[in-house]
XYZ file of C-alpha atoms in Angstrom:
516
model
C 22.103 -27.587 10.558
C 19.645 -29.977 12.055
C 17.338 -29.538 14.951
C 19.085 -29.914 18.385
C 16.718 -31.511 20.844
C 18.956 -31.883 24.028
C 17.037 -29.522 25.848
C 13.971 -32.016 26.029
C 16.086 -34.804 27.183
C 13.988 -37.370 25.467
C 15.401 -39.918 23.092
C 11.778 -40.768 21.526
C 12.219 -37.331 19.936
C 13.670 -37.410 16.788
C 15.098 -34.589 14.619
C 14.285 -36.511 11.428
C 10.762 -36.810 12.119
C 10.683 -33.250 13.055
C 12.223 -32.511 9.571
C 9.576 -34.532 7.802
C 7.109 -32.481 9.572
C 8.259 -28.940 8.711
C 9.231 -29.911 5.260
C 6.596 -32.527 3.926
C 3.602 -32.773 6.517
C 3.451 -29.129 6.632
C 2.727 -28.607 2.754
C -0.262 -30.785 2.881
C -1.406 -29.167 5.784
C -1.212 -25.881 4.516
C -2.817 -26.938 0.974
C -6.016 -28.448 3.183
C -6.761 -25.857 5.650
C -5.428 -22.596 3.673
C -8.242 -23.700 0.815
C -11.002 -23.865 3.609
C -9.669 -20.245 4.705
C -10.537 -19.470 1.252
C -13.785 -20.662 0.878
C -14.698 -18.688 3.701
C -12.893 -15.215 3.073
C -12.740 -15.881 -0.691
C -10.028 -13.247 -1.568
C -9.698 -11.544 -4.613
C -6.704 -11.198 -6.664
C -6.394 -8.615 -9.457
C -5.245 -9.387 -12.840
C -3.095 -7.032 -13.941
C -0.350 -8.930 -16.106
C 0.376 -9.412 -19.701
C 0.271 -13.599 -19.135
C -1.609 -15.847 -21.232
C -4.050 -16.702 -17.927
C -4.262 -12.910 -17.241
C -5.682 -12.284 -21.009
C -7.741 -15.092 -20.718
C -9.035 -13.483 -17.406
C -9.719 -9.952 -18.825
C -11.845 -11.348 -21.534
C -14.959 -11.346 -19.101
C -14.450 -7.437 -18.546
C -13.066 -7.988 -14.834
C -9.641 -7.413 -13.557
C -9.553 -9.714 -10.669
C -10.542 -13.406 -10.016
C -11.819 -14.965 -6.687
C -10.707 -17.596 -4.707
C -13.723 -19.852 -4.869
C -13.447 -20.162 -8.542
C -11.067 -22.757 -7.704
C -14.483 -24.906 -7.713
C -15.738 -23.725 -10.900
C -15.126 -26.328 -13.850
C -12.962 -24.944 -16.738
C -15.770 -24.504 -19.243
C -16.912 -21.686 -17.227
C -13.409 -20.014 -16.077
C -11.372 -21.004 -19.538
C -8.659 -22.016 -16.863
C -7.401 -25.111 -15.164
C -5.817 -24.505 -11.329
C -3.625 -26.821 -9.880
C -3.740 -28.188 -6.973
C -1.241 -26.586 -4.807
C -1.080 -22.714 -5.997
C -5.089 -22.529 -6.343
C -5.860 -19.477 -8.219
C -2.130 -18.757 -8.512
C -1.481 -22.054 -10.970
C -3.854 -21.220 -13.102
C -3.632 -21.658 -16.713
C -5.907 -21.114 -19.913
C -7.495 -24.160 -21.829
C -7.030 -23.770 -25.571
C -10.327 -22.879 -27.376
C -12.380 -22.518 -24.164
C -13.901 -18.764 -23.692
C -14.362 -17.707 -20.253
C -17.805 -17.352 -19.393
C -19.833 -15.036 -16.907
C -18.475 -15.713 -13.822
C -20.849 -15.391 -10.575
C -19.496 -15.945 -7.285
C -21.962 -16.020 -3.996
C -20.071 -16.688 -0.755
C -22.917 -18.231 1.007
C -19.923 -19.838 3.094
C -19.185 -16.796 4.695
C -22.290 -15.160 6.470
C -23.208 -18.962 7.255
C -20.255 -18.816 9.373
C -20.568 -15.379 10.692
C -24.110 -16.059 11.680
C -23.017 -19.300 13.857
C -20.411 -17.210 15.680
C -23.023 -14.393 16.326
C -25.163 -17.225 17.655
C -22.323 -18.163 19.815
C -20.491 -15.441 20.791
C -22.511 -12.545 19.647
C -23.263 -11.451 23.643
C -20.552 -11.528 26.355
C -20.026 -14.500 28.321
C -19.861 -14.755 32.230
C -17.232 -16.517 33.655
C -17.869 -17.303 37.131
C -15.601 -19.038 39.654
C -16.844 -22.209 41.541
C -14.145 -21.606 44.611
C -15.663 -22.248 47.840
C -13.949 -19.394 49.636
C -16.417 -16.567 48.367
C -13.772 -13.904 49.159
C -11.268 -15.441 46.760
C -13.835 -16.260 44.427
C -14.356 -12.832 43.937
C -10.950 -12.207 43.383
C -10.419 -14.710 41.084
C -13.226 -13.566 39.097
C -11.303 -10.423 38.720
C -8.164 -11.964 37.939
C -10.186 -13.799 35.116
C -11.804 -10.588 33.961
C -8.738 -8.543 33.624
C -7.118 -11.920 31.885
C -9.578 -11.880 28.815
C -9.939 -8.071 28.615
C -6.312 -7.597 27.968
C -6.395 -10.241 25.118
C -9.360 -8.478 23.116
C -12.374 -9.334 25.649
C -15.233 -10.144 23.384
C -13.143 -10.183 20.519
C -11.003 -12.871 21.682
C -13.825 -15.317 22.018
C -15.050 -14.605 18.556
C -11.953 -14.623 16.750
C -11.389 -18.239 18.481
C -15.008 -19.037 17.354
C -13.889 -18.036 13.656
C -10.931 -20.038 13.624
C -12.532 -23.036 14.785
C -15.376 -22.785 12.904
C -13.018 -22.478 9.531
C -10.758 -25.134 10.679
C -12.282 -27.655 12.850
C -10.350 -26.530 15.564
C -8.293 -23.661 17.121
C -5.710 -24.071 19.568
C -4.856 -21.316 22.690
C -1.011 -20.653 23.448
C -0.851 -19.469 27.033
C 2.346 -17.675 27.252
C 3.123 -16.152 30.745
C 5.940 -13.519 29.626
C 9.427 -13.497 31.260
C 8.808 -11.851 34.376
C 6.192 -14.650 35.238
C 8.838 -17.336 34.181
C 11.726 -15.748 36.001
C 9.603 -15.582 39.219
C 8.603 -19.222 38.975
C 12.249 -20.508 38.130
C 13.983 -17.779 40.702
C 15.401 -19.817 43.761
C 14.863 -17.014 45.498
C 11.208 -16.671 45.311
C 9.775 -17.743 48.600
C 6.442 -19.985 48.954
C 3.519 -17.724 50.499
C 2.227 -18.611 53.798
C -0.945 -20.277 53.958
C -2.752 -17.091 55.038
C -1.597 -15.237 52.299
C -3.453 -15.534 49.021
C -0.928 -12.709 46.943
C 2.289 -11.409 47.108
C 1.802 -7.316 47.111
C -1.630 -6.060 46.602
C -4.594 -7.611 44.538
C -3.740 -4.727 41.469
C -0.093 -6.163 41.723
C -1.858 -9.728 40.482
C -4.183 -8.089 37.885
C -1.246 -6.460 36.168
C 0.336 -10.142 36.151
C -2.463 -11.466 34.827
C -3.021 -8.729 32.152
C 0.737 -9.285 31.095
C -0.227 -13.078 30.031
C -0.926 -13.665 26.092
C -2.898 -15.707 24.968
C -2.414 -16.649 21.047
C -4.715 -18.082 19.090
C -2.729 -20.373 16.738
C -4.230 -21.064 13.239
C -4.244 -24.531 11.739
C -1.977 -23.929 8.880
C 1.075 -23.341 11.376
C 0.095 -26.454 14.030
C 2.078 -29.256 13.881
C 1.326 -31.005 17.017
C 3.122 -34.418 18.011
C 0.433 -36.517 19.852
C 1.028 -39.446 22.095
C 1.354 -42.750 19.895
C -1.533 -44.314 22.139
C -3.477 -41.736 23.072
C -4.221 -38.707 20.325
C -6.114 -36.606 22.901
C -2.700 -35.994 24.334
C -0.220 -33.683 23.135
C 3.378 -34.390 23.838
C 5.074 -31.428 21.688
C 3.831 -28.692 20.146
C 5.507 -27.571 17.159
C 5.006 -24.653 14.962
C 6.144 -23.443 11.704
C 5.387 -20.172 10.077
C 7.058 -17.230 8.300
C 7.646 -14.497 10.085
C 8.205 -10.889 7.962
C 10.802 -8.480 9.170
C 10.906 -4.926 8.508
C 13.729 -5.390 5.954
C 13.738 -6.135 2.215
C 14.910 -9.116 0.166
C 14.022 -10.144 -3.112
C 15.501 -13.670 -2.245
C 12.491 -14.860 0.044
C 9.276 -13.739 -2.122
C 8.546 -17.293 -3.066
C 9.151 -18.683 0.455
C 6.413 -15.698 1.671
C 4.331 -17.170 -0.703
C 4.671 -20.700 0.252
C 4.293 -20.053 3.994
C 0.969 -17.910 3.667
C -0.465 -21.042 1.585
C -0.156 -19.485 -1.936
C -3.279 -17.525 -0.965
C -1.240 -14.173 -0.845
C 0.835 -12.101 -3.266
C 4.312 -12.085 -2.283
C 5.936 -8.816 -1.110
C 9.701 -8.033 -1.327
C 10.147 -8.113 2.483
C 12.676 -10.468 4.159
C 10.586 -13.619 5.344
C 12.132 -15.961 8.060
C 11.307 -19.147 8.786
C 10.343 -19.680 12.079
C 10.145 -23.039 14.264
C 8.804 -23.322 17.650
C 9.011 -26.223 19.636
C 7.657 -26.608 22.829
C 6.939 -29.569 25.632
C 5.768 -29.416 29.442
C 9.449 -28.708 30.501
C 11.198 -26.931 27.619
C 10.865 -24.931 24.772
C 13.089 -24.245 21.827
C 13.073 -21.229 18.508
C 14.559 -22.110 15.313
C 14.882 -19.006 12.210
C 16.041 -21.014 9.351
C 16.575 -23.978 11.161
C 19.518 -22.512 13.484
C 18.615 -22.304 16.936
C 18.307 -19.203 18.398
C 16.880 -19.546 21.619
C 15.697 -21.986 24.205
C 14.380 -22.494 27.901
C 13.136 -24.594 30.245
C 9.925 -24.140 31.576
C 8.725 -24.737 35.272
C 5.040 -25.343 34.595
C 5.674 -29.256 34.450
C 2.735 -29.280 31.621
C 2.386 -28.065 28.109
C 1.080 -24.565 27.877
C -1.439 -24.998 24.894
C -5.155 -25.573 25.335
C -6.953 -27.665 22.464
C -10.618 -26.418 21.283
C -12.560 -28.983 18.714
C -15.419 -26.896 16.847
C -17.776 -29.904 17.028
C -16.160 -32.970 18.633
C -15.282 -35.468 16.182
C -14.112 -39.019 17.924
C -10.517 -40.310 16.781
C -9.265 -37.407 15.437
C -7.268 -34.419 16.877
C -9.545 -32.069 14.505
C -12.840 -31.044 14.925
C -15.811 -30.945 12.550
C -15.098 -27.569 10.320
C -18.390 -25.963 9.128
C -16.650 -24.918 6.137
C -15.511 -28.043 4.982
C -18.741 -29.913 4.699
C -20.104 -26.710 2.336
C -17.502 -26.643 0.070
C -19.214 -29.099 -2.604
C -22.170 -27.363 -2.535
C -20.828 -23.874 -2.752
C -19.156 -25.173 -5.854
C -22.277 -26.576 -7.091
C -24.270 -23.247 -6.135
C -21.339 -21.017 -7.819
C -21.603 -23.112 -10.928
C -25.379 -22.967 -11.392
C -25.081 -18.990 -10.920
C -22.633 -18.615 -13.525
C -24.321 -20.923 -16.163
C -27.556 -18.599 -15.650
C -25.526 -15.557 -15.982
C -24.439 -17.087 -19.078
C -27.488 -17.828 -20.286
C -28.887 -14.186 -19.286
C -25.967 -12.871 -21.233
C -27.238 -14.463 -24.543
C -30.865 -14.257 -23.951
C -31.897 -11.403 -22.032
C -31.160 -8.842 -25.071
C -33.053 -9.048 -28.274
C -31.524 -9.356 -31.440
C -32.726 -8.728 -35.173
C -32.020 -10.692 -38.390
C -32.790 -8.262 -41.262
C -33.367 -9.709 -44.630
C -33.433 -7.523 -48.115
C -32.276 -4.426 -46.422
C -29.124 -2.691 -47.514
C -26.596 -1.874 -45.238
C -28.540 -3.341 -42.441
C -25.497 -4.157 -40.175
C -24.058 -0.472 -40.268
C -27.669 0.769 -39.110
C -28.447 0.815 -35.470
C -31.359 -0.247 -33.641
C -33.143 2.765 -31.657
C -36.477 4.279 -31.118
C -38.163 6.540 -34.031
C -35.760 5.022 -36.907
C -37.194 3.457 -40.301
C -35.837 1.585 -42.954
C -36.626 1.916 -46.596
C -36.110 -0.452 -49.370
C -37.648 -1.334 -52.767
C -37.418 -4.904 -51.988
C -41.290 -6.419 -51.312
C -39.463 -9.590 -49.261
C -37.271 -7.678 -47.169
C -38.307 -8.647 -43.431
C -36.902 -7.889 -40.350
C -37.097 -10.729 -37.763
C -37.012 -10.553 -33.977
C -35.591 -13.188 -31.738
C -33.796 -13.816 -28.536
C -34.943 -12.527 -25.145
C -35.267 -13.994 -21.771
C -37.474 -17.142 -20.961
C -38.760 -18.673 -17.847
C -36.557 -22.048 -16.779
C -38.124 -23.241 -13.719
C -35.871 -26.565 -13.410
C -32.923 -23.871 -13.175
C -34.274 -21.941 -10.302
C -35.679 -24.901 -8.800
C -32.533 -26.635 -8.766
C -30.803 -23.568 -7.491
C -33.123 -22.998 -4.803
C -32.636 -27.007 -3.773
C -28.981 -26.247 -3.491
C -29.594 -23.458 -0.802
C -32.004 -25.935 1.097
C -29.188 -28.256 1.309
C -26.971 -25.811 2.551
C -29.067 -24.656 4.796
C -29.319 -28.645 6.068
C -25.773 -29.117 6.214
C -24.908 -26.198 8.156
C -28.147 -25.924 10.472
C -27.919 -22.366 9.470
C -30.880 -21.183 8.011
C -31.806 -17.516 6.212
C -33.839 -16.543 9.094
C -30.789 -16.732 11.424
C -29.457 -13.613 9.268
C -32.947 -11.838 9.436
C -34.190 -12.965 6.370
C -38.178 -13.626 6.863
C -39.931 -15.010 4.100
C -43.854 -15.507 4.072
C -43.951 -19.110 4.353
C -42.657 -18.894 7.785
C -45.955 -16.989 9.073
C -46.119 -15.621 12.368
C -43.034 -15.939 15.027
C -44.297 -13.882 17.973
C -44.452 -17.040 19.821
C -41.389 -17.914 21.358
C -41.826 -21.599 21.134
C -42.498 -21.286 17.542
C -38.995 -19.356 16.809
C -37.489 -22.301 18.941
C -38.872 -24.885 16.960
C -37.796 -22.878 13.391
C -34.401 -22.551 14.718
C -34.215 -25.987 16.356
C -30.880 -27.218 14.155
C -29.155 -24.010 14.932
C -29.981 -23.728 18.581
C -28.796 -27.695 18.876
C -26.017 -27.346 17.095
C -25.267 -23.826 19.071
C -25.353 -26.144 22.404
C -22.768 -28.781 21.293
C -20.057 -25.899 20.366
C -21.158 -24.351 23.565
C -19.815 -27.641 25.592
C -16.431 -27.798 23.283
C -15.862 -23.588 23.816
C -16.812 -23.718 27.250
C -14.376 -26.777 28.214
C -11.584 -25.038 26.205
C -12.015 -21.386 28.505
C -12.208 -23.652 31.412
C -8.966 -25.379 30.691
C -7.293 -21.648 29.959
C -8.874 -20.248 33.413
C -7.228 -23.201 35.375
C -4.057 -23.060 33.517
C -3.629 -19.548 34.006
C -4.440 -19.777 37.581
C -1.985 -22.566 38.202
C 0.660 -20.330 36.588
C -0.017 -17.645 38.989
C 0.204 -20.335 41.823
C 3.402 -21.838 40.609
C 5.319 -18.260 40.235
C 4.141 -17.459 43.957
C 1.803 -14.763 42.371
C -1.661 -15.872 43.715
C -2.222 -19.241 45.571
C -4.617 -21.559 44.502
C -5.472 -24.786 44.708
C -7.758 -27.671 42.631
C -10.951 -26.200 43.952
C -10.350 -22.831 43.398
C -9.093 -23.305 39.798
C -12.779 -24.662 38.718
C -14.875 -21.922 36.474
C -17.957 -21.762 35.020
C -18.673 -20.458 31.741
C -22.565 -19.368 31.453
C -23.314 -18.249 27.767
C -26.462 -15.985 27.102
C -29.213 -16.741 24.958
C -28.946 -15.895 21.734
C -32.410 -15.577 20.858
C -34.394 -12.273 21.732
C -36.381 -12.619 25.244
C -39.123 -10.981 26.747
C -37.583 -9.023 29.738
C -40.878 -9.419 31.870
C -41.003 -13.286 31.351
C -37.572 -13.266 32.324
C -38.331 -11.395 35.946
C -41.216 -13.645 36.348
C -39.023 -16.756 36.073
C -36.661 -15.037 37.930
C -38.688 -14.203 40.868
C -40.238 -17.886 40.635
C -36.757 -19.012 41.200
C -36.069 -16.959 44.038
C -39.219 -18.162 45.750
C -37.994 -22.161 45.189
C -34.818 -21.385 47.229
C -32.489 -20.637 44.167
C -29.661 -18.443 45.257
C -29.888 -14.919 44.546
C -26.169 -14.557 43.107
C -27.400 -17.538 40.370
C -30.515 -15.711 39.650
C -28.617 -12.532 38.928
C -25.896 -14.200 36.994
C -28.847 -15.756 34.503
C -30.170 -12.225 34.481
C -27.005 -11.192 33.110
C -26.263 -8.941 36.016
C -22.458 -9.763 37.936
C -22.018 -9.923 41.512
C -19.366 -7.365 42.168
């Protein structure tokens, strides 16, 4: 059966278009985004089979291949990879022997270092409500919300997904109890002198029940406004959900829906499609409608966060995508160097005029005897300096530093050329590119967190759990400095700010002390 879209009451939403998204467009989306994740995680796959490709791989002495081998030329791997299946679609190349394969994942540590810079320390979310008692309550609600969803782990997961894919979507799921309160005809509007029903502890329990689900890019199919790419009309998700039952029929489906990067198992997999609008939602399993309902919010409960803002595109800029060509070049040159070392680093000997020389081992203390006066042993091989090769590899690494703005010093790798970095100004100048990029990310991610907080507070208001207005729902996200700081200098700076009339609450927040 096709999609039954009567609940949305929108004639412009056609089932044929949704089927095209799920059946055709999703394949290209998964191909693109799954490749980015593979270059970040670089998973390895064991090759224990007996096929031609497995025999070709096993000639290298290793029983696995890595995802980043997809970008290596066939003259190194001895295999050609298909565009759709990646390393799973490898087929051997005739008369090409697999050489030494070296993969150095320079992408992962750069992404992780950027995430540590952004969310390595807890962020502070401060309510900007003009009512001070209400502001303290809102901060408690927000703190309970994020604590129930992983706290700093939630922020770091958000940053990793955004850095790899270029964007991350957060689906706010209030839960059945909150939806029932919002849609119940018996729920009464709170009076003006009451902020919440019951006690504050009850409100905190409702806030903890709200699920903030991070949606990975390969399963997201947003339907945007035709005249405004910034607005989402419908949010469609399509993914494979594994069940706790066995089925041999869906092994290929499990592999397809996982982007072709994971080995399939025998668990039953159901193709789930979720369609959500501002007023209603539907859930399909294998294109069969299994559940639907109305939403009382009046807005789409999805917050879209770009990693780095990119105009005229729904997706932001990915930190991984720009590094893929350089990563391929680096792995190629490292593999070439490994092959050269394999052939040149060991000395070899050419014996002339010595009977049975090929059967005699070369070892210390061994002597050969011959009556042939023209007999000789010639030594050749051995490693030789290749300055152009080393220079080329170093230039590739420097290019990756420029593109990513993440230099080895961010990961704690110091070199002699950096000199003395005891000065805070010198350290900031050294990390200027990283700090500038981090500030750009702070803007996009802080806007996303502010939207999540406003959306949650509005949901609690509509459900008559905690009453707020537009001014109450505004918050400020404060990021701590990622650089090591001198405590005494910070205290002196805070003292000067207080003498200039800066409110004590703001000074304490900047020092990292929450006003409880």
